[in-house]
Amino acid sequence: DAKTTQPPSMDCAEGRAANLPCNHSTISGNEYVYWYRQIHSQGPQYIIHGLKNNETNEMASLIITEDRKSSTLILPHATLRDTAVYYCIVRIQGAQKLVFGQGTRLTINP
Amino acid sequence: DVKVTQSSRYLVKRTGEKVFLECVQDMDHENMFWYRQDPGLGLRLIYFSYDVKMKEKGDIPEGYSVSREKKERFSLILESASTNQTSMYLCASTPGGQGAGNTIYFGEGSWLTVV
């Protein structure tokens, strides 16, 4: 199973872009990178996923390096409601399950 | 929007009681999952189901069973609750097929305390 490495915590000022890094150096060629976040006491919320191209949706952008060994989630204009634990996950084929690591605790400061 | 609904957010049960956790999804997804989440241990898969009446054991099935009589509903059953089953339980669903691009959607979680 490909594993991910994320910094345990980060801070960002409200209104600024929050850039969350993730290392997945053992990723296989057909494994996707997923990002979820979890606000305290709630279930994980899907944010975005990608294979090798950069992706953007209404919540965030995902930048994947050309060698696919790392990626960055970008929240373009962070708000206080973006304070959460952010999980970078590599999708395991076949079993349809997700393996969550420890994630990054992002704190948005006013 | 996909909606995964867990019937109970907070429950307190006594040791030995039978506990039912219900989950319903409204997007006609084939696959449904039950996870538990504990501090320091992350999310661990208990059971999953890829079709009505079908089930597969996850990583920690001991002490649990599941039921899927209808496509939209997946129930987790604790036959005889124990204190080490105190946890947050998460239901999730995803469309069928083996495509790695299928997103998994989670419910809001059920906090179970066994006393």
PDB file of C-alpha atoms in Angstrom:
ATOM      1  CA  ASP A   1       0.000   0.000   0.000  1.00  0.00           C
ATOM      2  CA  ALA A   2       1.358   3.386  -0.938  1.00  0.00           C
ATOM      3  CA  LYS A   3       1.751   5.599   2.115  1.00  0.00           C
ATOM      4  CA  THR A   4       1.591   9.337   2.511  1.00  0.00           C
ATOM      5  CA  THR A   5       3.549  11.749   4.653  1.00  0.00           C
ATOM      6  CA  GLN A   6       2.133  15.082   5.779  1.00  0.00           C
ATOM      7  CA  PRO A   7       3.279  17.708   8.271  1.00  0.00           C
ATOM      8  CA  PRO A   8       1.358  17.280  11.528  1.00  0.00           C
ATOM      9  CA  SER A   9       0.243  20.904  11.723  1.00  0.00           C
ATOM     10  CA  MET A  10       0.188  24.181   9.817  1.00  0.00           C
ATOM     11  CA  ASP A  11      -1.082  27.704  10.360  1.00  0.00           C
ATOM     12  CA  CYS A  12      -2.411  30.147   7.795  1.00  0.00           C
ATOM     13  CA  ALA A  13      -3.835  33.659   7.988  1.00  0.00           C
ATOM     14  CA  GLU A  14      -7.446  34.197   7.030  1.00  0.00           C
ATOM     15  CA  GLY A  15      -7.785  35.328   3.424  1.00  0.00           C
ATOM     16  CA  ARG A  16      -4.439  33.898   2.399  1.00  0.00           C
ATOM     17  CA  ALA A  17      -3.845  30.796   0.315  1.00  0.00           C
ATOM     18  CA  ALA A  18      -3.237  27.666   2.363  1.00  0.00           C
ATOM     19  CA  ASN A  19      -0.803  25.238   0.735  1.00  0.00           C
ATOM     20  CA  LEU A  20      -0.792  21.750   2.225  1.00  0.00           C
ATOM     21  CA  PRO A  21       1.981  19.405   1.065  1.00  0.00           C
ATOM     22  CA  CYS A  22       1.875  15.635   0.833  1.00  0.00           C
ATOM     23  CA  ASN A  23       4.579  13.149  -0.010  1.00  0.00           C
ATOM     24  CA  HIS A  24       3.615   9.845  -1.650  1.00  0.00           C
ATOM     25  CA  SER A  25       6.889   8.643  -3.098  1.00  0.00           C
ATOM     26  CA  THR A  26       5.781   5.002  -3.432  1.00  0.00           C
ATOM     27  CA  ILE A  27       2.622   5.717  -5.395  1.00  0.00           C
ATOM     28  CA  SER A  28       1.829   3.345  -8.261  1.00  0.00           C
ATOM     29  CA  GLY A  29       1.093   4.557 -11.751  1.00  0.00           C
ATOM     30  CA  ASN A  30      -2.629   3.886 -11.554  1.00  0.00           C
ATOM     31  CA  GLU A  31      -3.282   5.094  -8.029  1.00  0.00           C
ATOM     32  CA  TYR A  32      -5.149   8.335  -7.456  1.00  0.00           C
ATOM     33  CA  VAL A  33      -4.372  10.993  -4.872  1.00  0.00           C
ATOM     34  CA  TYR A  34      -7.389  11.983  -2.756  1.00  0.00           C
ATOM     35  CA  TRP A  35      -7.802  14.790  -0.280  1.00  0.00           C
ATOM     36  CA  TYR A  36     -10.356  14.790   2.519  1.00  0.00           C
ATOM     37  CA  ARG A  37     -10.810  17.014   5.520  1.00  0.00           C
ATOM     38  CA  GLN A  38     -12.405  16.400   8.861  1.00  0.00           C
ATOM     39  CA  ILE A  39     -13.809  19.069  11.084  1.00  0.00           C
ATOM     40  CA  HIS A  40     -14.002  18.077  14.715  1.00  0.00           C
ATOM     41  CA  SER A  41     -16.776  15.599  15.505  1.00  0.00           C
ATOM     42  CA  GLN A  42     -17.869  15.277  11.879  1.00  0.00           C
ATOM     43  CA  GLY A  43     -17.306  12.724   9.150  1.00  0.00           C
ATOM     44  CA  PRO A  44     -14.541  13.233   6.552  1.00  0.00           C
ATOM     45  CA  GLN A  45     -15.504  15.546   3.722  1.00  0.00           C
ATOM     46  CA  TYR A  46     -14.300  14.884   0.196  1.00  0.00           C
ATOM     47  CA  ILE A  47     -12.327  17.782  -1.305  1.00  0.00           C
ATOM     48  CA  ILE A  48     -10.656  16.743  -4.551  1.00  0.00           C
ATOM     49  CA  HIS A  49      -8.770  13.941  -6.253  1.00  0.00           C
ATOM     50  CA  GLY A  50      -6.428  13.522  -9.221  1.00  0.00           C
ATOM     51  CA  LEU A  51      -4.242  11.067 -11.102  1.00  0.00           C
ATOM     52  CA  LYS A  52      -1.480  13.077 -12.757  1.00  0.00           C
ATOM     53  CA  ASN A  53      -2.965  16.310 -14.059  1.00  0.00           C
ATOM     54  CA  ASN A  54      -3.621  19.305 -11.855  1.00  0.00           C
ATOM     55  CA  GLU A  55      -7.238  19.584 -10.795  1.00  0.00           C
ATOM     56  CA  THR A  56      -9.441  22.428  -9.603  1.00  0.00           C
ATOM     57  CA  ASN A  57     -12.954  22.547  -8.225  1.00  0.00           C
ATOM     58  CA  GLU A  58     -15.020  24.988  -6.215  1.00  0.00           C
ATOM     59  CA  MET A  59     -13.245  24.087  -3.000  1.00  0.00           C
ATOM     60  CA  ALA A  60      -9.590  23.730  -3.885  1.00  0.00           C
ATOM     61  CA  SER A  61      -6.827  23.058  -6.371  1.00  0.00           C
ATOM     62  CA  LEU A  62      -4.609  20.005  -6.475  1.00  0.00           C
ATOM     63  CA  ILE A  63      -1.111  20.236  -7.881  1.00  0.00           C
ATOM     64  CA  ILE A  64       0.636  16.905  -8.554  1.00  0.00           C
ATOM     65  CA  THR A  65       4.328  16.864  -9.442  1.00  0.00           C
ATOM     66  CA  GLU A  66       5.360  15.376 -12.745  1.00  0.00           C
ATOM     67  CA  ASP A  67       6.936  12.346 -11.071  1.00  0.00           C
ATOM     68  CA  ARG A  68       3.767  11.959  -8.947  1.00  0.00           C
ATOM     69  CA  LYS A  69       5.783  11.572  -5.782  1.00  0.00           C
ATOM     70  CA  SER A  70       4.223  14.560  -4.085  1.00  0.00           C
ATOM     71  CA  SER A  71       1.260  16.859  -4.295  1.00  0.00           C
ATOM     72  CA  THR A  72      -0.049  20.109  -2.830  1.00  0.00           C
ATOM     73  CA  LEU A  73      -3.589  21.005  -1.902  1.00  0.00           C
ATOM     74  CA  ILE A  74      -4.308  24.705  -2.270  1.00  0.00           C
ATOM     75  CA  LEU A  75      -7.185  26.492  -0.555  1.00  0.00           C
ATOM     76  CA  PRO A  76      -7.036  29.799  -2.415  1.00  0.00           C
ATOM     77  CA  HIS A  77      -8.670  32.106   0.141  1.00  0.00           C
ATOM     78  CA  ALA A  78      -8.731  30.385   3.499  1.00  0.00           C
ATOM     79  CA  THR A  79     -11.521  31.175   5.943  1.00  0.00           C
ATOM     80  CA  LEU A  80     -11.927  30.293   9.605  1.00  0.00           C
ATOM     81  CA  ARG A  81     -14.275  27.473   8.565  1.00  0.00           C
ATOM     82  CA  ASP A  82     -11.372  25.792   6.780  1.00  0.00           C
ATOM     83  CA  THR A  83      -9.802  24.938  10.134  1.00  0.00           C
ATOM     84  CA  ALA A  84      -9.735  21.122  10.093  1.00  0.00           C
ATOM     85  CA  VAL A  85      -7.543  18.056   9.778  1.00  0.00           C
ATOM     86  CA  TYR A  86      -6.631  17.472   6.142  1.00  0.00           C
ATOM     87  CA  TYR A  87      -5.868  13.982   4.906  1.00  0.00           C
ATOM     88  CA  CYS A  88      -3.919  13.105   1.788  1.00  0.00           C
ATOM     89  CA  ILE A  89      -4.709   9.556   0.703  1.00  0.00           C
ATOM     90  CA  VAL A  90      -3.567   7.266  -2.049  1.00  0.00           C
ATOM     91  CA  ARG A  91      -6.388   5.123  -3.258  1.00  0.00           C
ATOM     92  CA  ILE A  92      -5.780   1.420  -2.884  1.00  0.00           C
ATOM     93  CA  GLN A  93      -7.029  -0.601  -5.821  1.00  0.00           C
ATOM     94  CA  GLY A  94      -9.396  -3.501  -5.583  1.00  0.00           C
ATOM     95  CA  ALA A  95     -10.683  -3.364  -2.033  1.00  0.00           C
ATOM     96  CA  GLN A  96     -12.276   0.052  -2.494  1.00  0.00           C
ATOM     97  CA  LYS A  97     -11.126   1.083   0.947  1.00  0.00           C
ATOM     98  CA  LEU A  98      -9.273   4.221   1.932  1.00  0.00           C
ATOM     99  CA  VAL A  99      -6.363   4.189   4.351  1.00  0.00           C
ATOM    100  CA  PHE A 100      -6.127   7.401   6.325  1.00  0.00           C
ATOM    101  CA  GLY A 101      -2.857   8.600   7.839  1.00  0.00           C
ATOM    102  CA  GLN A 102      -2.541  11.127  10.628  1.00  0.00           C
ATOM    103  CA  GLY A 103      -3.188  14.143   8.400  1.00  0.00           C
ATOM    104  CA  THR A 104      -2.300  17.823   8.817  1.00  0.00           C
ATOM    105  CA  ARG A 105      -4.106  19.920  11.392  1.00  0.00           C
ATOM    106  CA  LEU A 106      -4.639  23.255   9.614  1.00  0.00           C
ATOM    107  CA  THR A 107      -5.483  26.270  11.747  1.00  0.00           C
ATOM    108  CA  ILE A 108      -6.730  29.414  10.067  1.00  0.00           C
ATOM    109  CA  ASN A 109      -5.984  32.482  12.178  1.00  0.00           C
ATOM    110  CA  PRO A 110      -8.012  35.718  12.035  1.00  0.00           C
TER     111      PRO A 110
ATOM    112  CA  ASP B   1     -25.190  16.228  -3.542  1.00  0.00           C
ATOM    113  CA  VAL B   2     -24.541  12.775  -2.208  1.00  0.00           C
ATOM    114  CA  LYS B   3     -26.100  12.262   1.163  1.00  0.00           C
ATOM    115  CA  VAL B   4     -25.051   9.570   3.595  1.00  0.00           C
ATOM    116  CA  THR B   5     -27.203   9.676   6.702  1.00  0.00           C
ATOM    117  CA  GLN B   6     -26.459   7.961   9.968  1.00  0.00           C
ATOM    118  CA  SER B   7     -29.518   7.624  12.154  1.00  0.00           C
ATOM    119  CA  SER B   8     -27.923   8.330  15.532  1.00  0.00           C
ATOM    120  CA  ARG B   9     -25.264  10.912  16.284  1.00  0.00           C
ATOM    121  CA  TYR B  10     -24.775  10.137  19.951  1.00  0.00           C
ATOM    122  CA  LEU B  11     -25.596   6.926  21.803  1.00  0.00           C
ATOM    123  CA  VAL B  12     -24.872   5.614  25.269  1.00  0.00           C
ATOM    124  CA  LYS B  13     -25.331   1.878  25.776  1.00  0.00           C
ATOM    125  CA  ARG B  14     -24.637  -0.583  28.549  1.00  0.00           C
ATOM    126  CA  THR B  15     -22.170  -3.440  28.345  1.00  0.00           C
ATOM    127  CA  GLY B  16     -23.850  -6.505  26.867  1.00  0.00           C
ATOM    128  CA  GLU B  17     -26.575  -4.604  25.043  1.00  0.00           C
ATOM    129  CA  LYS B  18     -27.264  -5.223  21.366  1.00  0.00           C
ATOM    130  CA  VAL B  19     -26.638  -2.068  19.371  1.00  0.00           C
ATOM    131  CA  PHE B  20     -27.820  -1.172  15.889  1.00  0.00           C
ATOM    132  CA  LEU B  21     -26.238   1.633  13.864  1.00  0.00           C
ATOM    133  CA  GLU B  22     -28.157   2.497  10.735  1.00  0.00           C
ATOM    134  CA  CYS B  23     -26.880   4.153   7.575  1.00  0.00           C
ATOM    135  CA  VAL B  24     -28.806   5.251   4.502  1.00  0.00           C
ATOM    136  CA  GLN B  25     -27.472   6.699   1.244  1.00  0.00           C
ATOM    137  CA  ASP B  26     -29.586   8.341  -1.437  1.00  0.00           C
ATOM    138  CA  MET B  27     -27.340   8.034  -4.511  1.00  0.00           C
ATOM    139  CA  ASP B  28     -27.972   4.422  -5.516  1.00  0.00           C
ATOM    140  CA  HIS B  29     -24.390   3.481  -4.634  1.00  0.00           C
ATOM    141  CA  GLU B  30     -23.459  -0.177  -4.790  1.00  0.00           C
ATOM    142  CA  ASN B  31     -20.691  -0.076  -2.193  1.00  0.00           C
ATOM    143  CA  MET B  32     -21.154   0.801   1.446  1.00  0.00           C
ATOM    144  CA  PHE B  33     -18.691   0.737   4.346  1.00  0.00           C
ATOM    145  CA  TRP B  34     -18.481   0.915   8.110  1.00  0.00           C
ATOM    146  CA  TYR B  35     -15.371   2.382   9.728  1.00  0.00           C
ATOM    147  CA  ARG B  36     -14.502   3.240  13.278  1.00  0.00           C
ATOM    148  CA  GLN B  37     -12.252   6.128  14.194  1.00  0.00           C
ATOM    149  CA  ASP B  38     -10.171   6.275  17.354  1.00  0.00           C
ATOM    150  CA  PRO B  39      -7.532   8.804  18.460  1.00  0.00           C
ATOM    151  CA  GLY B  40      -4.090   7.750  17.325  1.00  0.00           C
ATOM    152  CA  LEU B  41      -5.438   4.827  15.282  1.00  0.00           C
ATOM    153  CA  GLY B  42      -7.102   6.672  12.428  1.00  0.00           C
ATOM    154  CA  LEU B  43      -9.961   5.128  10.448  1.00  0.00           C
ATOM    155  CA  ARG B  44     -10.206   1.365  10.467  1.00  0.00           C
ATOM    156  CA  LEU B  45     -12.483  -0.602   8.178  1.00  0.00           C
ATOM    157  CA  ILE B  46     -14.914  -2.934   9.952  1.00  0.00           C
ATOM    158  CA  TYR B  47     -17.053  -4.313   7.114  1.00  0.00           C
ATOM    159  CA  PHE B  48     -18.058  -3.364   3.612  1.00  0.00           C
ATOM    160  CA  SER B  49     -20.731  -4.447   1.186  1.00  0.00           C
ATOM    161  CA  TYR B  50     -20.677  -4.301  -2.596  1.00  0.00           C
ATOM    162  CA  ASP B  51     -24.251  -5.415  -3.191  1.00  0.00           C
ATOM    163  CA  VAL B  52     -27.480  -6.255  -1.437  1.00  0.00           C
ATOM    164  CA  LYS B  53     -27.017  -9.195   0.934  1.00  0.00           C
ATOM    165  CA  MET B  54     -23.280  -9.261   0.197  1.00  0.00           C
ATOM    166  CA  LYS B  55     -20.656  -8.405   2.791  1.00  0.00           C
ATOM    167  CA  GLU B  56     -16.923  -8.584   3.241  1.00  0.00           C
ATOM    168  CA  LYS B  57     -14.853  -8.368   6.402  1.00  0.00           C
ATOM    169  CA  GLY B  58     -12.592  -5.407   6.783  1.00  0.00           C
ATOM    170  CA  ASP B  59      -9.593  -5.102   9.071  1.00  0.00           C
ATOM    171  CA  ILE B  60     -11.377  -5.323  12.440  1.00  0.00           C
ATOM    172  CA  PRO B  61     -14.648  -7.307  12.085  1.00  0.00           C
ATOM    173  CA  GLU B  62     -14.496  -9.059  15.452  1.00  0.00           C
ATOM    174  CA  GLY B  63     -17.452  -8.209  17.661  1.00  0.00           C
ATOM    175  CA  TYR B  64     -19.465  -6.758  14.776  1.00  0.00           C
ATOM    176  CA  SER B  65     -21.877  -7.962  12.138  1.00  0.00           C
ATOM    177  CA  VAL B  66     -23.658  -6.165   9.303  1.00  0.00           C
ATOM    178  CA  SER B  67     -26.859  -6.362   7.346  1.00  0.00           C
ATOM    179  CA  ARG B  68     -27.718  -5.084   3.884  1.00  0.00           C
ATOM    180  CA  GLU B  69     -31.259  -6.024   2.926  1.00  0.00           C
ATOM    181  CA  LYS B  70     -31.804  -3.011   0.690  1.00  0.00           C
ATOM    182  CA  LYS B  71     -29.343  -1.214  -1.550  1.00  0.00           C
ATOM    183  CA  GLU B  72     -29.656   2.109   0.234  1.00  0.00           C
ATOM    184  CA  ARG B  73     -29.327   0.812   3.788  1.00  0.00           C
ATOM    185  CA  PHE B  74     -26.339  -0.716   5.587  1.00  0.00           C
ATOM    186  CA  SER B  75     -26.603  -1.593   9.266  1.00  0.00           C
ATOM    187  CA  LEU B  76     -23.816  -2.252  11.746  1.00  0.00           C
ATOM    188  CA  ILE B  77     -24.685  -4.521  14.660  1.00  0.00           C
ATOM    189  CA  LEU B  78     -22.854  -4.937  17.922  1.00  0.00           C
ATOM    190  CA  GLU B  79     -24.256  -8.218  19.240  1.00  0.00           C
ATOM    191  CA  SER B  80     -23.022  -7.627  22.781  1.00  0.00           C
ATOM    192  CA  ALA B  81     -21.498  -4.198  23.272  1.00  0.00           C
ATOM    193  CA  SER B  82     -18.273  -3.894  25.212  1.00  0.00           C
ATOM    194  CA  THR B  83     -16.421  -0.868  26.548  1.00  0.00           C
ATOM    195  CA  ASN B  84     -13.647  -1.265  23.976  1.00  0.00           C
ATOM    196  CA  GLN B  85     -16.228  -0.586  21.282  1.00  0.00           C
ATOM    197  CA  THR B  86     -16.625   2.983  22.514  1.00  0.00           C
ATOM    198  CA  SER B  87     -15.717   4.962  19.404  1.00  0.00           C
ATOM    199  CA  MET B  88     -16.930   7.113  16.561  1.00  0.00           C
ATOM    200  CA  TYR B  89     -18.454   5.027  13.785  1.00  0.00           C
ATOM    201  CA  LEU B  90     -18.503   6.263  10.219  1.00  0.00           C
ATOM    202  CA  CYS B  91     -20.606   5.000   7.351  1.00  0.00           C
ATOM    203  CA  ALA B  92     -19.513   5.631   3.773  1.00  0.00           C
ATOM    204  CA  SER B  93     -20.673   4.825   0.248  1.00  0.00           C
ATOM    205  CA  THR B  94     -19.315   4.893  -3.277  1.00  0.00           C
ATOM    206  CA  PRO B  95     -20.504   3.894  -6.749  1.00  0.00           C
ATOM    207  CA  GLY B  96     -19.754   0.385  -7.924  1.00  0.00           C
ATOM    208  CA  GLY B  97     -16.933  -0.790 -10.154  1.00  0.00           C
ATOM    209  CA  GLN B  98     -13.243  -1.061  -9.507  1.00  0.00           C
ATOM    210  CA  GLY B  99     -12.365   2.353 -10.836  1.00  0.00           C
ATOM    211  CA  ALA B 100      -9.953   4.128  -8.541  1.00  0.00           C
ATOM    212  CA  GLY B 101     -11.550   7.413  -9.484  1.00  0.00           C
ATOM    213  CA  ASN B 102     -14.747   6.688  -7.578  1.00  0.00           C
ATOM    214  CA  THR B 103     -15.111   9.021  -4.622  1.00  0.00           C
ATOM    215  CA  ILE B 104     -16.100   7.695  -1.227  1.00  0.00           C
ATOM    216  CA  TYR B 105     -18.604   9.831   0.690  1.00  0.00           C
ATOM    217  CA  PHE B 106     -18.953   9.709   4.452  1.00  0.00           C
ATOM    218  CA  GLY B 107     -21.792  10.251   6.880  1.00  0.00           C
ATOM    219  CA  GLU B 108     -21.576  12.586   9.863  1.00  0.00           C
ATOM    220  CA  GLY B 109     -20.549   9.860  12.280  1.00  0.00           C
ATOM    221  CA  SER B 110     -22.143   8.153  15.275  1.00  0.00           C
ATOM    222  CA  TRP B 111     -20.499   8.574  18.663  1.00  0.00           C
ATOM    223  CA  LEU B 112     -21.068   5.431  20.710  1.00  0.00           C
ATOM    224  CA  THR B 113     -20.216   5.226  24.395  1.00  0.00           C
ATOM    225  CA  VAL B 114     -20.485   1.832  26.096  1.00  0.00           C
ATOM    226  CA  VAL B 115     -20.613   1.992  29.885  1.00  0.00           C
TER     227      VAL B 115
END
